[in-house]
Coordinates of C-alpha atoms in Angstrom, one line a residue:
M28 CA 13.6 -1.5 -17.2
N29 CA 14.2 -4.3 -14.7
R30 CA 11.1 -6.3 -13.6
R31 CA 11.6 -5.5 -9.9
R32 CA 11.5 -1.8 -10.7
V33 CA 8.2 -1.8 -12.4
P34 CA 5.9 -2.3 -9.3
V35 CA 8.2 0.1 -7.4
L36 CA 7.6 2.9 -9.9
A37 CA 3.9 2.1 -10.2
C38 CA 3.5 2.3 -6.4
S39 CA 5.5 5.5 -6.2
V40 CA 3.7 7.2 -9.0
A41 CA 0.2 6.0 -8.0
G42 CA 0.7 6.9 -4.3
A43 CA 1.9 10.5 -5.0
A44 CA -1.0 10.9 -7.4
V45 CA -3.7 9.7 -4.9
V46 CA -2.4 12.1 -2.3
A47 CA -2.4 15.0 -4.8
L48 CA -5.9 14.1 -6.0
D49 CA -7.3 13.8 -2.5
G50 CA -6.1 17.3 -1.6
T51 CA -7.8 19.0 -4.5
V52 CA -11.1 17.2 -4.8
L53 CA -11.8 17.8 -0.9
T54 CA -11.8 21.6 -1.5
V55 CA -14.7 21.2 -3.9
A56 CA -16.5 18.8 -1.5
Q57 CA -16.4 21.0 1.6
P58 CA -19.5 23.1 1.1
A59 CA -21.7 20.0 0.5
L60 CA -20.1 18.3 3.6
Q61 CA -20.9 21.3 5.7
R62 CA -24.5 21.4 4.7
D63 CA -25.1 17.6 5.0
L64 CA -23.5 17.3 8.4
H65 CA -24.8 20.6 9.7
A66 CA -21.3 21.8 10.7
D67 CA -19.9 25.3 11.1
V68 CA -17.0 26.8 9.1
G69 CA -14.5 26.2 11.8
Q70 CA -15.3 22.4 12.0
V71 CA -15.0 22.1 8.2
Q72 CA -11.7 23.9 8.3
W73 CA -10.4 21.3 10.7
T74 CA -11.0 18.5 8.2
S75 CA -8.1 20.1 6.2
T76 CA -6.1 21.4 9.2
G77 CA -6.1 18.1 11.1
Y78 CA -4.8 16.3 8.0
L79 CA -2.1 18.9 7.3
V80 CA -0.8 18.9 10.9
A81 CA -0.7 15.1 11.1
V82 CA 1.1 14.8 7.7
A83 CA 3.7 17.6 8.2
S84 CA 4.6 16.5 11.8
L85 CA 5.2 12.8 10.9
L86 CA 6.9 13.0 7.6
V87 CA 10.5 12.8 8.6
F88 CA 9.9 10.1 11.3
A89 CA 8.0 8.1 8.7
G90 CA 10.9 8.4 6.4
R91 CA 13.2 7.1 9.2
L92 CA 10.7 4.1 9.6
G93 CA 11.3 3.4 6.0
D94 CA 15.0 3.4 6.2
R95 CA 14.9 1.0 9.1
Y96 CA 12.1 -1.5 8.1
G97 CA 11.9 -1.0 4.3
H98 CA 10.2 1.6 2.3
L99 CA 7.9 -0.8 0.5
R100 CA 6.7 -2.2 3.8
V101 CA 6.0 1.2 5.3
F102 CA 4.4 2.3 2.0
A103 CA 2.0 -0.7 2.1
V104 CA 0.9 0.1 5.7
G105 CA 0.3 3.8 4.7
A106 CA -1.6 2.9 1.5
L107 CA -3.8 0.3 3.2
G108 CA -4.5 2.6 6.2
F109 CA -5.3 5.5 3.8
A110 CA -7.8 3.3 1.9
A111 CA -9.4 2.2 5.3
A112 CA -9.6 5.8 6.5
S113 CA -11.1 7.1 3.3
A114 CA -13.8 4.4 3.4
G115 CA -14.5 5.3 7.0
I116 CA -14.9 9.0 6.2
A117 CA -17.4 8.1 3.4
L118 CA -19.5 6.3 6.1
A119 CA -19.0 8.8 8.9
P120 CA -22.1 9.8 10.7
G121 CA -21.0 13.2 11.9
I122 CA -18.4 16.0 11.6
G123 CA -16.5 14.8 14.7
A124 CA -15.9 11.3 13.0
V125 CA -14.8 13.1 9.8
I126 CA -12.2 15.2 11.6
A127 CA -10.8 12.2 13.6
L128 CA -10.6 10.0 10.4
R129 CA -8.9 12.9 8.5
V130 CA -6.3 13.0 11.2
L131 CA -5.8 9.2 10.8
Q132 CA -5.8 9.7 7.1
G133 CA -3.0 12.2 7.5
V134 CA -1.0 9.7 9.6
C135 CA -1.2 7.2 6.9
G136 CA -0.4 9.8 4.2
A137 CA 2.7 10.6 6.2
L138 CA 3.7 6.9 6.1
L139 CA 3.1 6.8 2.3
Q140 CA 4.6 10.0 1.0
P141 CA 8.4 9.8 1.9
A142 CA 8.4 6.1 0.8
T143 CA 7.4 7.2 -2.8
L144 CA 10.8 8.8 -2.9
G145 CA 12.7 6.4 -0.7
M146 CA 11.9 3.3 -2.6
L147 CA 12.8 5.0 -5.9
R148 CA 16.2 5.8 -4.4
T149 CA 16.9 2.2 -3.5
A150 CA 15.5 0.7 -6.6
F151 CA 17.1 2.9 -9.3
P152 CA 20.7 3.7 -9.9
P153 CA 21.5 7.4 -9.4
D154 CA 22.2 8.1 -13.2
R155 CA 18.7 6.8 -14.0
L156 CA 16.7 8.4 -11.2
A157 CA 15.8 11.7 -12.8
T158 CA 13.3 10.1 -15.2
P159 CA 11.2 8.2 -12.6
I160 CA 11.1 11.4 -10.6
A161 CA 10.0 13.3 -13.6
V162 CA 7.2 10.8 -14.3
R163 CA 6.1 11.1 -10.7
T164 CA 6.0 14.9 -11.0
A165 CA 4.1 14.9 -14.2
V166 CA 1.4 12.5 -12.7
I167 CA 1.2 14.8 -9.6
G168 CA 0.6 17.8 -11.9
L169 CA -2.1 15.9 -13.8
A170 CA -3.8 14.7 -10.6
A171 CA -3.9 18.2 -9.1
A172 CA -5.2 19.7 -12.3
A173 CA -8.0 17.0 -12.7
G174 CA -8.9 17.1 -9.0
P175 CA -11.4 20.1 -9.1
L176 CA -13.1 18.8 -12.3
V177 CA -13.3 15.2 -11.0
G178 CA -14.5 16.4 -7.6
G179 CA -17.1 18.8 -9.0
A180 CA -18.6 16.0 -11.2
L181 CA -18.7 13.5 -8.3
V182 CA -20.2 15.9 -5.8
S183 CA -22.8 17.0 -8.3
A184 CA -23.8 13.5 -9.2
Y185 CA -23.3 11.4 -6.0
G186 CA -22.6 13.8 -3.1
W187 CA -19.5 14.6 -1.0
R188 CA -19.1 11.0 0.2
S189 CA -18.2 9.7 -3.3
V190 CA -15.1 12.0 -3.2
F191 CA -13.6 9.9 -0.4
L192 CA -14.6 6.6 -2.0
L193 CA -12.7 7.7 -5.1
S194 CA -9.3 7.0 -3.4
V195 CA -10.2 3.6 -2.0
P196 CA -9.6 1.4 -5.0
P197 CA -6.3 2.7 -6.1
T198 CA -4.7 2.9 -2.6
L199 CA -5.9 -0.6 -1.8
A200 CA -4.5 -1.9 -5.1
I201 CA -1.1 -0.3 -4.7
G202 CA -0.9 -1.3 -1.0
L203 CA -1.4 -4.9 -2.0
L204 CA 1.0 -4.5 -4.8
A205 CA 3.7 -3.2 -2.5
L206 CA 3.3 -6.2 -0.2
T207 CA 4.1 -8.6 -3.0
A208 CA 7.0 -6.5 -4.4
R209 CA 10.5 -7.2 -3.4
E210 CA 12.5 -4.6 -1.6
S211 CA 15.7 -3.7 -3.5
R212 CA 18.9 -3.9 -1.4
P213 CA 21.6 -1.2 -1.5
W214 CA 24.1 -3.5 -3.2
E215 CA 21.6 -4.5 -5.9
T216 CA 21.0 -0.9 -7.0
G217 CA 22.1 -0.3 -10.6
A218 CA 23.5 -3.9 -10.9
S219 CA 20.4 -5.8 -11.9
D220 CA 20.4 -4.5 -15.5
R221 CA 23.8 -6.0 -16.2
P222 CA 24.6 -9.6 -16.9
V223 CA 26.3 -11.3 -13.8
P224 CA 29.5 -13.1 -14.7
S225 CA 29.6 -16.8 -13.9
R226 CA 31.2 -17.8 -10.6
P227 CA 32.8 -21.1 -9.9
V228 CA 31.5 -23.3 -7.1
P229 CA 33.2 -22.2 -3.9
G230 CA 35.9 -24.7 -2.6
R231 CA 36.2 -26.6 -6.0
T232 CA 38.4 -26.1 -9.1
A233 CA 37.5 -26.8 -12.6
S234 CA 39.3 -30.2 -12.3
G235 CA 37.3 -31.2 -9.3
R236 CA 39.9 -30.6 -6.7
T237 CA 39.2 -28.6 -3.6
A238 CA 40.6 -25.1 -3.5
P239 CA 40.4 -22.3 -1.0
D240 CA 37.4 -20.0 -1.3
R241 CA 38.3 -17.0 -3.4
P242 CA 35.8 -14.4 -5.0
A243 CA 35.5 -14.6 -8.8
P244 CA 37.5 -11.9 -10.7
G245 CA 35.6 -8.6 -11.0
R246 CA 33.1 -9.6 -8.2
T247 CA 32.9 -8.3 -4.7
D248 CA 30.8 -9.4 -1.8
P249 CA 27.7 -7.3 -1.1
P250 CA 28.1 -4.9 1.8
P251 CA 26.3 -5.9 4.9
R252 CA 22.7 -4.8 5.4
T253 CA 22.2 -1.5 7.3
T254 CA 22.1 -2.3 11.0
P255 CA 19.4 -1.0 13.3
A256 CA 22.0 1.2 15.0
L257 CA 22.5 3.2 11.8
T258 CA 18.7 3.8 11.5
A259 CA 17.9 4.4 15.2
L260 CA 14.4 5.9 15.5
D261 CA 15.3 8.6 18.2
P262 CA 11.7 8.8 19.7
L263 CA 12.4 11.9 21.7
G264 CA 13.7 13.6 18.5
A265 CA 10.7 12.4 16.6
L266 CA 8.4 13.8 19.2
L267 CA 10.1 17.2 19.3
L268 CA 10.1 17.4 15.5
A269 CA 6.4 16.5 15.4
I270 CA 5.6 19.2 17.9
T271 CA 7.7 21.7 16.1
L272 CA 6.2 21.1 12.6
G273 CA 2.7 20.5 13.9
L274 CA 2.7 23.9 15.7
L275 CA 4.3 25.6 12.7
V276 CA 1.7 24.3 10.2
H277 CA -1.2 25.0 12.6
G278 CA 0.1 28.5 13.2
L279 CA 0.4 29.3 9.5
V280 CA -3.1 27.8 8.8
E281 CA -4.7 29.8 11.7
A282 CA -2.9 33.0 10.5
A283 CA -4.6 32.5 7.1
R284 CA -8.0 32.2 8.8
P285 CA -10.0 35.4 9.4
G286 CA -9.6 36.3 13.1
G287 CA -7.0 33.7 13.7
A288 CA -3.9 35.9 13.7
R289 CA -3.4 35.8 17.4
T290 CA -3.7 32.0 17.7
G291 CA -1.4 31.6 14.8
A292 CA 1.2 33.8 16.3
F293 CA 1.1 31.9 19.6
A294 CA 1.5 28.6 17.6
C295 CA 4.4 29.9 15.6
V296 CA 6.2 31.1 18.9
G297 CA 5.6 27.6 20.3
A298 CA 7.1 26.1 17.1
V299 CA 10.2 28.2 17.5
V300 CA 10.7 27.1 21.1
A301 CA 10.2 23.5 20.3
G302 CA 12.6 23.8 17.4
I303 CA 15.3 25.2 19.8
V304 CA 14.8 22.3 22.1
L305 CA 15.0 20.0 19.1
A306 CA 18.2 21.5 18.0
R307 CA 19.8 21.0 21.4
H308 CA 18.6 17.4 21.6
E309 CA 19.9 16.5 18.2
R310 CA 23.3 17.9 18.9
R311 CA 23.7 15.8 22.0
A312 CA 21.9 12.6 20.8
A313 CA 24.2 9.7 19.9
R314 CA 22.2 8.7 16.8
P315 CA 19.8 11.7 16.0
L316 CA 16.8 11.5 14.0
L317 CA 18.2 14.1 11.5
P318 CA 21.6 12.7 10.4
P319 CA 24.4 15.3 10.6
E320 CA 25.8 14.0 7.3
L321 CA 22.5 14.7 5.6
L322 CA 22.1 18.2 7.1
R323 CA 25.7 19.1 6.2
S324 CA 25.2 18.3 2.6
G325 CA 25.0 21.6 0.8
P326 CA 23.1 20.3 -2.2
V327 CA 20.4 18.6 0.0
V328 CA 19.9 21.7 2.1
A329 CA 19.8 23.9 -1.0
G330 CA 17.3 21.6 -2.7
I331 CA 15.0 21.7 0.3
A332 CA 15.2 25.5 0.5
V333 CA 14.4 25.8 -3.2
L334 CA 11.3 23.6 -2.8
L335 CA 10.1 25.6 0.3
A336 CA 10.4 29.0 -1.5
A337 CA 8.9 27.7 -4.8
S338 CA 5.9 26.0 -3.3
A339 CA 5.2 29.0 -1.0
A340 CA 5.4 31.4 -4.1
L341 CA 3.2 29.2 -6.3
F342 CA 0.4 28.4 -3.8
G343 CA 0.3 31.8 -2.4
S344 CA -0.1 33.3 -5.9
L345 CA -2.8 30.8 -6.8
F346 CA -4.6 31.7 -3.6
V347 CA -4.6 35.4 -4.6
A348 CA -5.3 34.8 -8.2
T349 CA -8.4 32.6 -7.4
Y350 CA -10.0 35.4 -5.4
F351 CA -9.1 37.9 -8.1
L352 CA -10.7 35.9 -10.9
Q353 CA -13.8 34.9 -8.9
D354 CA -14.6 37.8 -6.6
V355 CA -13.3 40.7 -8.8
Q356 CA -13.8 39.5 -12.4
R357 CA -16.9 37.4 -11.4
L358 CA -15.8 34.2 -13.2
D359 CA -17.4 30.9 -12.3
P360 CA -15.1 28.1 -11.0
L361 CA -14.9 26.4 -14.4
A362 CA -13.9 29.6 -16.2
C363 CA -11.3 30.2 -13.4
A364 CA -10.0 26.7 -13.8
L365 CA -9.5 27.2 -17.5
R366 CA -7.5 30.3 -17.0
F367 CA -5.0 28.1 -15.1
L368 CA -4.9 25.4 -17.7
P369 CA -1.6 26.5 -19.1
L370 CA -0.1 25.9 -15.6
A371 CA -1.3 22.3 -15.5
L372 CA -0.3 21.5 -19.1
L373 CA 3.2 22.9 -18.7
M374 CA 3.7 20.9 -15.4
V375 CA 2.6 17.6 -17.1
L376 CA 4.5 18.3 -20.4
G377 CA 7.5 20.0 -18.9
A378 CA 8.4 17.3 -16.4
P379 CA 9.8 14.8 -18.9
L380 CA 11.9 17.5 -20.4
C381 CA 13.7 18.3 -17.1
P382 CA 16.1 15.1 -17.0
P383 CA 17.6 15.8 -20.4
L384 CA 18.0 19.5 -19.5
Q385 CA 19.8 18.4 -16.2
R386 CA 22.1 16.1 -18.2
R387 CA 22.9 18.9 -20.7
F388 CA 23.2 21.9 -18.5
G389 CA 23.6 20.5 -14.9
P390 CA 21.1 21.0 -12.0
R391 CA 22.4 24.5 -11.2
C392 CA 21.6 26.1 -14.5
T393 CA 18.4 24.2 -15.0
A394 CA 17.1 25.1 -11.5
T395 CA 18.2 28.8 -11.9
A396 CA 16.2 29.1 -15.2
G397 CA 13.1 27.6 -13.4
A398 CA 13.6 30.1 -10.5
V399 CA 13.7 33.0 -13.0
L400 CA 10.5 31.7 -14.8
L401 CA 8.6 31.3 -11.5
A402 CA 9.6 34.8 -10.1
L403 CA 8.7 36.4 -13.5
G404 CA 5.3 34.7 -13.6
V405 CA 4.5 36.0 -10.0
L406 CA 5.9 39.4 -10.8
L407 CA 3.8 39.7 -14.0
F408 CA 0.8 38.5 -12.2
S409 CA 1.3 41.4 -9.7
R410 CA 0.9 43.9 -12.5
L411 CA -2.6 42.8 -13.7
D412 CA -5.6 45.0 -13.1
T413 CA -9.3 44.5 -13.3
T414 CA -9.4 44.6 -17.1
A415 CA -6.9 41.6 -17.4
G416 CA -8.2 39.1 -20.0
A417 CA -7.6 35.4 -20.6
L418 CA -4.4 35.9 -22.5
P419 CA -2.3 37.7 -19.8
V420 CA -3.6 35.5 -17.1
G421 CA -2.9 32.4 -19.2
V422 CA 0.7 33.7 -19.9
C423 CA 1.4 34.2 -16.2
S424 CA -0.1 30.8 -15.2
G425 CA 2.1 29.2 -18.0
L426 CA 5.3 30.8 -16.5
L427 CA 4.3 29.6 -13.1
G428 CA 3.8 26.0 -14.3
A429 CA 7.1 26.0 -16.3
G430 CA 9.2 27.5 -13.5
F431 CA 7.7 25.4 -10.7
V432 CA 7.9 22.0 -12.5
T433 CA 11.5 22.8 -13.4
L434 CA 12.4 23.6 -9.8
M435 CA 10.5 20.7 -8.4
V436 CA 11.9 18.0 -10.6
T437 CA 15.5 19.3 -10.4
A438 CA 15.6 20.0 -6.6
T439 CA 13.9 16.7 -5.8
S440 CA 16.4 14.8 -8.0
V441 CA 19.4 16.5 -6.2
V442 CA 17.9 15.9 -2.8
V443 CA 17.3 12.2 -3.5
H444 CA 20.6 11.8 -5.5
R445 CA 22.8 13.4 -2.9
A446 CA 21.4 11.8 0.2
P447 CA 23.2 8.7 1.4
E448 CA 21.1 5.6 0.6
A449 CA 20.8 4.7 4.3
H450 CA 19.0 8.0 4.8
A451 CA 16.8 8.0 1.7
G452 CA 13.7 7.9 3.8
V453 CA 14.7 10.9 5.9
A454 CA 15.6 12.8 2.7
G455 CA 12.2 12.0 1.2
G456 CA 10.5 13.1 4.5
L457 CA 12.4 16.4 4.4
Q458 CA 11.4 17.0 0.8
Q459 CA 7.8 16.3 1.5
T460 CA 7.9 18.4 4.6
A461 CA 9.0 21.4 2.5
M462 CA 6.2 20.7 0.0
N463 CA 3.7 20.8 2.8
V464 CA 5.0 23.7 4.9
G465 CA 5.7 25.9 1.8
P466 CA 2.0 26.1 0.7
A467 CA 0.9 26.9 4.2
L468 CA 3.6 29.7 4.4
G469 CA 2.6 31.1 1.1
V470 CA -1.2 31.2 1.8
A471 CA -0.6 32.7 5.3
T472 CA 1.6 35.4 3.8
A473 CA -1.0 36.2 1.1
T474 CA -3.8 36.3 3.7
L475 CA -2.0 38.8 6.0
L476 CA -1.0 41.1 3.1
L477 CA -4.4 41.0 1.6
A478 CA -5.9 42.2 4.8
L479 CA -3.6 45.4 4.6
V480 CA -5.5 46.6 1.6
P481 CA -9.1 45.6 2.3
D482 CA -10.7 47.5 -0.6
G483 CA -8.3 46.7 -3.4
G484 CA -6.2 43.8 -2.1
F485 CA -7.7 41.3 -4.4
V486 CA -6.7 43.2 -7.4
P487 CA -3.0 42.3 -8.0
A488 CA -1.8 45.7 -9.2
R489 CA -3.3 47.4 -6.1
G490 CA -2.2 44.9 -3.4
A491 CA 1.0 44.0 -1.6
A492 CA 0.6 40.2 -1.6
L493 CA 1.9 39.3 -5.0
P494 CA 5.0 41.5 -4.9
A495 CA 5.9 39.9 -1.6
L496 CA 5.4 36.4 -3.1
A497 CA 7.6 37.4 -6.1
A498 CA 10.2 38.3 -3.5
I499 CA 9.9 34.8 -1.9
A500 CA 10.2 33.2 -5.4
A501 CA 13.3 35.2 -5.9
L502 CA 14.7 33.7 -2.7
A503 CA 15.0 30.4 -4.6
L504 CA 17.8 32.0 -6.8
P505 CA 20.5 32.0 -4.3
A506 CA 19.6 28.5 -3.2
T507 CA 19.8 27.3 -6.8
L508 CA 23.4 28.6 -6.9
A509 CA 24.3 26.1 -4.2
L510 CA 23.1 23.2 -6.3
P511 CA 25.7 21.0 -8.2
G512 CA 27.0 22.7 -11.3
G513 CA 27.9 19.7 -13.5
A514 CA 25.6 17.1 -14.8
R515 CA 27.7 14.3 -13.4
R516 CA 28.0 15.8 -10.0
G517 CA 24.3 16.3 -9.8
T518 CA 23.6 12.6 -10.2
R519 CA 26.3 11.3 -7.8
P520 CA 25.2 10.4 -4.3
E521 CA 27.0 11.4 -1.2
P522 CA 29.9 9.1 -0.5
V523 CA 29.3 6.6 2.3
P524 CA 32.4 6.1 4.5
P525 CA 33.7 2.5 4.6
R526 CA 32.6 0.4 7.5
P527 CA 35.1 -0.3 10.2
G528 CA 36.8 -3.7 9.9
R529 CA 36.1 -3.9 6.1
E530 CA 38.2 -3.2 3.1
P531 CA 36.7 -0.6 0.8
C532 CA 35.6 -2.2 -2.4
V533 CA 34.9 -1.0 -6.0
R534 CA 31.8 -2.2 -7.9
S535 CA 32.7 -3.6 -11.3

């Protein structure tokens, strides 16, 4: 691997892992935080809601900032801000300060997350991108699995503030590393691993005589850098998108809260109205925030749809399963976590197997197999009753892990591969948006359907939540059929039209 790619991969993997770890350890720390700061349940809920709304509403705009100013630079700002906000939360005197700093942490997380994919897209050639994405996914799975255990140990030994201090050293380190790393340019992608042929001094021949400037055989001049016009920020579009996504996530979170159905419905209606205004603006804008060539790419849209359906099905199922194991079967949190251990193991071990599967069978077949496994896992979970033991629960969780990791690695690879390099940040923002909206959609769906069967809803075989989530998982199947069918096509980026006034050139 080229030396310049090592710090980029380290920043991408560590940044994604820190965000995944932060989300899981906070859940364990919330009861202690509530007692220590004398807060009510609604205030504690906003420590999560404020973060989710800030992240979801700014991800695409943050990706556009990376396209314009450089993904490493935006990543460094997000990582250092995340570290500062985490340290501030650990020192916060009251719940109001915690909520405000969590919103700030969400803004920094939005800057950080799309850049973890955007800088991989610019640093690695398309035919080598599946492996770093698989490594990133495996580490995310490991961090998410370790989060409850690490969080429980820290809260028990040192209190809830130690959970937020946990993320300060790694984010500070990767932020400083990103500041020192060199940003890869589009024309350098994939060329730095090959020896560069020697080139004569311009204007002079081997005999010492002057000669007109001519490029060396087999070499072409690098294309010009992306101009600011091609990465216009479109502030009005960014504001409308932030309002749309913020209202949508807030509405879904409120719908999942007891007594919040009406507020959630109003927020979702507001999101639809804002989305219509956004669509009208984007059609009329000279340089829209959401590039038409990106949204017209069938593989990119299909990959985002796959991620949305898969994350909704997985997290909604885990929400129902957690209540089933703890409230119905009376298992403690540790025993519940052990039931889901196959899910975590298959996510970590399965991610490195996805790139060779894509090369062998193509993204379409690989993702279709993953969708079948995920839907089968949710469907089998929906047949469990009160007597279900560790083995059937473990088999179901293993199917969930195998299916989800296959879909996540394959769909993410297609989205990043097929997006034009000038819009890599927006593509990463859309991918991360799907991964944030999907879980909120799945949990809200499960909550609403659990309320329909108040006496037996937590028992999978008696409720309607898991069958509905199995149907959502099955919705990923038609989307996988729109992914590229051949291995080569799945790793080829969308062609970029030649710039006016320049002859199209071919890389040697």
